[in-house]
Amino acid sequence: MMKAGRTLCRLAVLSGIGGLLVSLPLAADTPRDTESVNEQFDCRQLADWDAPESPIDWFERSLWANHCYIFQARAVRIGIDGVRTLALSHDIQDGVEREVARFLDGPQVFLERRGRIGRLGWADGQEVAPASPAGVARHLDQFYRLGLGSGERIANRSAVRLDIEPLDGLRFGQRVWLDASTALPLKRELLDDRGRVVETFQITELQSPQLYEGGVFLDDLRVPPQQSWYPEWLPEGFVGQPVDTRSDRHGTEVGHRIYSDGLSTLSLFVEPIEEGRERLIPGLHRLGISLAVVRHVSVDDKPMQVVVMGELPPRVLAQVADSLAWEAASDDGE
């Protein structure tokens, strides 16, 4: 079980889930082709935009704010695994974002990400993939009911409450408190499919956020990876995310794809089971507030391990895992 626990922790880090950071749509920083367009979003625009009025406008503004404000903060995360305090920071250098989260108690954990504003779809999609904040807001509005609650004070700042309720039982809801001045998230409550709070993430101190005086790069249009497997079923609205899931933490034999509806995310891992290497026990596993469903299957007489992780109802993760299909090999073996 200890080996299985370490493997699940490794997969959780790779998938970028677990509620450790306030949601920041970010594409991994990878070497750029010299012929890339180098699209940018000028963060100085935010200072001239009118104040949001509708719930969806507040949600989109919070996504832009996450990319464009430089800040340091202290936060607390309360979940079924206990209470943890964190130090957070978001910086921008030459148009590339850098996020850092460091736990201040318990086991030492340090998370760092560098990247650009992500896209909503792959380069070969039917429409040009827009920047995440605009595209995600429009997409998310189809699967959640957004409403505005009463104003409150969080971290000694005026806040606007955003209620996000799923339109079906296939995903979790949220309550998010946004800074009335910057639209940065100050507090998030994750609600399970029964409406119960399973995690609270709250900023306790936000140190004078500053709007970046320049442009932040948008991610390049990416071509989807060629893989022999694919899920035949996903909850409506979940689409493959155009992010580079390669990592030095695992070899090329581990396939990894991320799917999202704009708010909820699931990660799918597929790898061969080799003699002498650790494997996970099939079934349902819990890692903090995240859940993982593990399956062992045989493909062309080769044992494979399938892991689906996310902050979603267990039955949804299980159905995705059980729907995995493999493309038939061609006659020439290609």
Tab-separated table of N, CA, C and O in Angstrom, residues 23-27 55-64 66-67 117-121 127-144 146 162 164 171 174 237 239-243 259-265:
chain	number	residue	atom	x	y	z
A	23	SER	N	-7.463	27.898	-8.969
A	23	SER	CA	-7.488	27.485	-10.372
A	23	SER	C	-6.874	28.534	-11.280
A	23	SER	O	-7.354	29.658	-11.378
A	24	LEU	N	-5.795	28.180	-11.956
A	24	LEU	CA	-5.124	29.060	-12.894
A	24	LEU	C	-4.904	28.314	-14.197
A	24	LEU	O	-3.995	27.493	-14.293
A	25	PRO	N	-5.739	28.533	-15.233
A	25	PRO	CA	-5.534	27.829	-16.496
A	25	PRO	C	-4.187	28.192	-17.085
A	25	PRO	O	-3.946	29.332	-17.461
A	26	LEU	N	-3.282	27.252	-17.170
A	26	LEU	CA	-1.908	27.543	-17.548
A	26	LEU	C	-1.366	26.405	-18.378
A	26	LEU	O	-1.492	25.241	-18.022
A	27	ALA	N	-0.760	26.728	-19.506
A	27	ALA	CA	-0.119	25.718	-20.340
A	27	ALA	C	1.354	25.644	-19.979
A	27	ALA	O	1.996	26.649	-19.684
A	55	PRO	N	-22.814	36.938	-13.543
A	55	PRO	CA	-21.952	35.905	-12.954
A	55	PRO	C	-20.890	35.396	-13.926
A	55	PRO	O	-19.740	35.204	-13.532
A	56	ILE	N	-21.254	35.181	-15.195
A	56	ILE	CA	-20.277	34.661	-16.150
A	56	ILE	C	-19.198	35.696	-16.436
A	56	ILE	O	-18.041	35.346	-16.670
A	57	ASP	N	-19.550	36.999	-16.404
A	57	ASP	CA	-18.535	38.045	-16.581
A	57	ASP	C	-17.548	38.039	-15.415
A	57	ASP	O	-16.338	38.232	-15.608
A	58	TRP	N	-18.056	37.836	-14.202
A	58	TRP	CA	-17.170	37.756	-13.040
A	58	TRP	C	-16.238	36.556	-13.151
A	58	TRP	O	-15.044	36.642	-12.838
A	59	PHE	N	-16.789	35.431	-13.613
A	59	PHE	CA	-15.957	34.239	-13.738
A	59	PHE	C	-14.837	34.466	-14.757
A	59	PHE	O	-13.670	34.157	-14.485
A	60	GLU	N	-15.174	35.005	-15.927
A	60	GLU	CA	-14.143	35.245	-16.931
A	60	GLU	C	-13.111	36.247	-16.431
A	60	GLU	O	-11.909	36.077	-16.635
A	61	ARG	N	-13.575	37.307	-15.759
A	61	ARG	CA	-12.630	38.310	-15.260
A	61	ARG	C	-11.659	37.701	-14.248
A	61	ARG	O	-10.476	38.055	-14.220
A	62	SER	N	-12.153	36.759	-13.437
A	62	SER	CA	-11.260	36.125	-12.461
A	62	SER	C	-10.163	35.326	-13.157
A	62	SER	O	-9.021	35.264	-12.680
A	63	LEU	N	-10.481	34.702	-14.303
A	63	LEU	CA	-9.462	33.954	-15.034
A	63	LEU	C	-8.388	34.884	-15.595
A	63	LEU	O	-7.194	34.589	-15.535
A	64	TRP	N	-8.829	36.009	-16.168
A	64	TRP	CA	-7.841	36.976	-16.665
A	64	TRP	C	-6.992	37.515	-15.511
A	64	TRP	O	-5.772	37.689	-15.647
A	66	ASN	N	-6.165	36.048	-12.775
A	66	ASN	CA	-5.193	35.035	-12.360
A	66	ASN	C	-3.932	35.085	-13.201
A	66	ASN	O	-2.837	34.763	-12.730
A	67	HIS	N	-4.064	35.450	-14.458
A	67	HIS	CA	-2.907	35.520	-15.342
A	67	HIS	C	-2.149	36.835	-15.215
A	67	HIS	O	-0.942	36.877	-15.456
A	117	ILE	N	-0.783	31.414	-21.072
A	117	ILE	CA	-2.233	31.296	-21.075
A	117	ILE	C	-2.620	30.152	-22.001
A	117	ILE	O	-2.248	30.130	-23.169
A	118	GLY	N	-3.364	29.178	-21.476
A	118	GLY	CA	-3.691	27.990	-22.240
A	118	GLY	C	-4.790	28.227	-23.263
A	118	GLY	O	-5.489	29.250	-23.261
A	119	ARG	N	-4.926	27.262	-24.160
A	119	ARG	CA	-5.977	27.276	-25.172
A	119	ARG	C	-7.113	26.352	-24.724
A	119	ARG	O	-6.958	25.526	-23.828
A	120	LEU	N	-8.250	26.476	-25.417
A	120	LEU	CA	-9.385	25.634	-25.096
A	120	LEU	C	-9.387	24.347	-25.901
A	120	LEU	O	-9.936	23.340	-25.481
A	121	GLY	N	-8.761	24.354	-27.076
A	121	GLY	CA	-8.784	23.179	-27.932
A	121	GLY	C	-7.497	23.006	-28.700
A	121	GLY	O	-6.598	23.855	-28.672
A	127	GLU	N	-12.803	24.882	-34.689
A	127	GLU	CA	-12.714	26.328	-34.561
A	127	GLU	C	-11.324	26.699	-34.055
A	127	GLU	O	-10.616	25.896	-33.464
A	128	VAL	N	-10.936	27.934	-34.324
A	128	VAL	CA	-9.664	28.417	-33.794
A	128	VAL	C	-9.735	28.408	-32.272
A	128	VAL	O	-10.701	28.898	-31.683
A	129	ALA	N	-8.737	27.813	-31.631
A	129	ALA	CA	-8.771	27.677	-30.175
A	129	ALA	C	-8.567	29.033	-29.519
A	129	ALA	O	-7.500	29.632	-29.655
A	130	PRO	N	-9.563	29.552	-28.812
A	130	PRO	CA	-9.418	30.865	-28.186
A	130	PRO	C	-8.590	30.789	-26.915
A	130	PRO	O	-8.293	29.713	-26.411
A	131	ALA	N	-8.241	31.959	-26.398
A	131	ALA	CA	-7.569	31.996	-25.098
A	131	ALA	C	-8.506	31.432	-24.048
A	131	ALA	O	-9.721	31.587	-24.119
A	132	SER	N	-7.967	30.779	-23.054
A	132	SER	CA	-8.782	30.087	-22.070
A	132	SER	C	-9.848	30.950	-21.409
A	132	SER	O	-11.002	30.548	-21.344
A	133	PRO	N	-9.534	32.137	-20.876
A	133	PRO	CA	-10.566	32.866	-20.135
A	133	PRO	C	-11.830	33.116	-20.930
A	133	PRO	O	-12.937	32.921	-20.422
A	134	ALA	N	-11.720	33.523	-22.184
A	134	ALA	CA	-12.907	33.792	-22.993
A	134	ALA	C	-13.595	32.496	-23.390
A	134	ALA	O	-14.813	32.349	-23.251
A	135	GLY	N	-12.823	31.535	-23.878
A	135	GLY	CA	-13.402	30.277	-24.338
A	135	GLY	C	-13.954	29.438	-23.207
A	135	GLY	O	-15.036	28.849	-23.334
A	136	VAL	N	-13.239	29.366	-22.102
A	136	VAL	CA	-13.685	28.563	-20.966
A	136	VAL	C	-14.998	29.093	-20.407
A	136	VAL	O	-15.904	28.330	-20.081
A	137	ALA	N	-15.116	30.413	-20.276
A	137	ALA	CA	-16.338	30.989	-19.719
A	137	ALA	C	-17.556	30.639	-20.569
A	137	ALA	O	-18.609	30.267	-20.042
A	138	ARG	N	-17.427	30.749	-21.887
A	138	ARG	CA	-18.558	30.420	-22.765
A	138	ARG	C	-18.890	28.928	-22.702
A	138	ARG	O	-20.052	28.533	-22.703
A	139	HIS	N	-17.841	28.099	-22.651
A	139	HIS	CA	-18.057	26.652	-22.605
A	139	HIS	C	-18.706	26.236	-21.285
A	139	HIS	O	-19.664	25.460	-21.263
A	140	LEU	N	-18.190	26.784	-20.194
A	140	LEU	CA	-18.671	26.392	-18.867
A	140	LEU	C	-20.125	26.771	-18.658
A	140	LEU	O	-20.877	26.064	-17.969
A	141	ASP	N	-20.570	27.853	-19.273
A	141	ASP	CA	-21.932	28.337	-19.087
A	141	ASP	C	-22.975	27.347	-19.604
A	141	ASP	O	-24.160	27.459	-19.272
A	142	GLN	N	-22.566	26.349	-20.399
A	142	GLN	CA	-23.488	25.354	-20.921
A	142	GLN	C	-23.768	24.228	-19.924
A	142	GLN	O	-24.759	23.496	-20.080
A	143	PHE	N	-22.901	24.065	-18.922
A	143	PHE	CA	-22.991	22.889	-18.055
A	143	PHE	C	-23.152	23.236	-16.578
A	143	PHE	O	-23.307	22.341	-15.757
A	144	TYR	N	-23.096	24.529	-16.249
A	144	TYR	CA	-23.269	24.966	-14.868
A	144	TYR	C	-24.222	26.157	-14.838
A	144	TYR	O	-24.305	26.934	-15.793
A	146	LEU	N	-24.636	29.595	-13.008
A	146	LEU	CA	-23.850	30.553	-12.242
A	146	LEU	C	-24.752	31.629	-11.666
A	146	LEU	O	-25.650	32.138	-12.353
A	162	LEU	N	-19.587	33.903	-5.923
A	162	LEU	CA	-20.056	33.313	-7.167
A	162	LEU	C	-20.456	31.871	-6.883
A	162	LEU	O	-19.643	31.064	-6.442
A	164	ILE	N	-21.612	28.302	-8.290
A	164	ILE	CA	-21.495	27.537	-9.531
A	164	ILE	C	-22.103	26.160	-9.289
A	164	ILE	O	-21.532	25.328	-8.589
A	171	ARG	N	-20.683	16.070	-12.116
A	171	ARG	CA	-19.553	16.914	-11.730
A	171	ARG	C	-19.884	17.616	-10.423
A	171	ARG	O	-21.030	17.635	-9.986
A	174	GLN	N	-19.158	24.509	-7.044
A	174	GLN	CA	-18.247	25.328	-6.257
A	174	GLN	C	-18.951	26.598	-5.798
A	174	GLN	O	-19.911	27.062	-6.426
A	237	GLY	N	-19.419	17.781	-22.310
A	237	GLY	CA	-18.682	19.021	-22.090
A	237	GLY	C	-17.215	18.835	-21.802
A	237	GLY	O	-16.442	19.795	-21.879
A	239	VAL	N	-13.606	17.997	-22.737
A	239	VAL	CA	-12.834	17.956	-23.981
A	239	VAL	C	-11.360	17.798	-23.638
A	239	VAL	O	-10.892	18.212	-22.568
A	240	GLY	N	-10.609	17.193	-24.558
A	240	GLY	CA	-9.180	17.024	-24.357
A	240	GLY	C	-8.471	18.363	-24.286
A	240	GLY	O	-8.716	19.256	-25.095
A	241	GLN	N	-7.602	18.514	-23.291
A	241	GLN	CA	-6.901	19.779	-23.096
A	241	GLN	C	-5.576	19.793	-23.858
A	241	GLN	O	-4.792	18.845	-23.766
A	242	PRO	N	-5.303	20.875	-24.584
A	242	PRO	CA	-4.072	20.944	-25.393
A	242	PRO	C	-2.869	21.347	-24.561
A	242	PRO	O	-2.311	22.431	-24.710
A	243	VAL	N	-2.487	20.466	-23.643
A	243	VAL	CA	-1.325	20.725	-22.793
A	243	VAL	C	-0.324	19.596	-22.982
A	243	VAL	O	-0.682	18.452	-23.275
A	259	TYR	N	-8.583	16.010	-19.462
A	259	TYR	CA	-9.871	16.412	-20.018
A	259	TYR	C	-10.552	17.354	-19.019
A	259	TYR	O	-10.435	17.183	-17.802
A	260	SER	N	-11.273	18.348	-19.537
A	260	SER	CA	-11.903	19.326	-18.652
A	260	SER	C	-13.161	19.895	-19.295
A	260	SER	O	-13.297	19.915	-20.524
A	261	ASP	N	-14.084	20.357	-18.446
A	261	ASP	CA	-15.262	21.072	-18.928
A	261	ASP	C	-15.137	22.564	-18.676
A	261	ASP	O	-16.088	23.323	-18.837
A	262	GLY	N	-13.952	23.006	-18.271
A	262	GLY	CA	-13.701	24.402	-17.958
A	262	GLY	C	-13.606	24.678	-16.469
A	262	GLY	O	-13.057	25.695	-16.056
A	263	LEU	N	-14.115	23.754	-15.661
A	263	LEU	CA	-14.043	23.904	-14.206
A	263	LEU	C	-13.541	22.619	-13.560
A	263	LEU	O	-12.598	22.641	-12.778
A	264	SER	N	-14.162	21.504	-13.883
A	264	SER	CA	-13.750	20.200	-13.366
A	264	SER	C	-12.772	19.555	-14.345
A	264	SER	O	-12.883	19.742	-15.558
A	265	THR	N	-11.836	18.783	-13.795
A	265	THR	CA	-10.783	18.185	-14.614
A	265	THR	C	-10.575	16.732	-14.221
A	265	THR	O	-10.686	16.374	-13.048
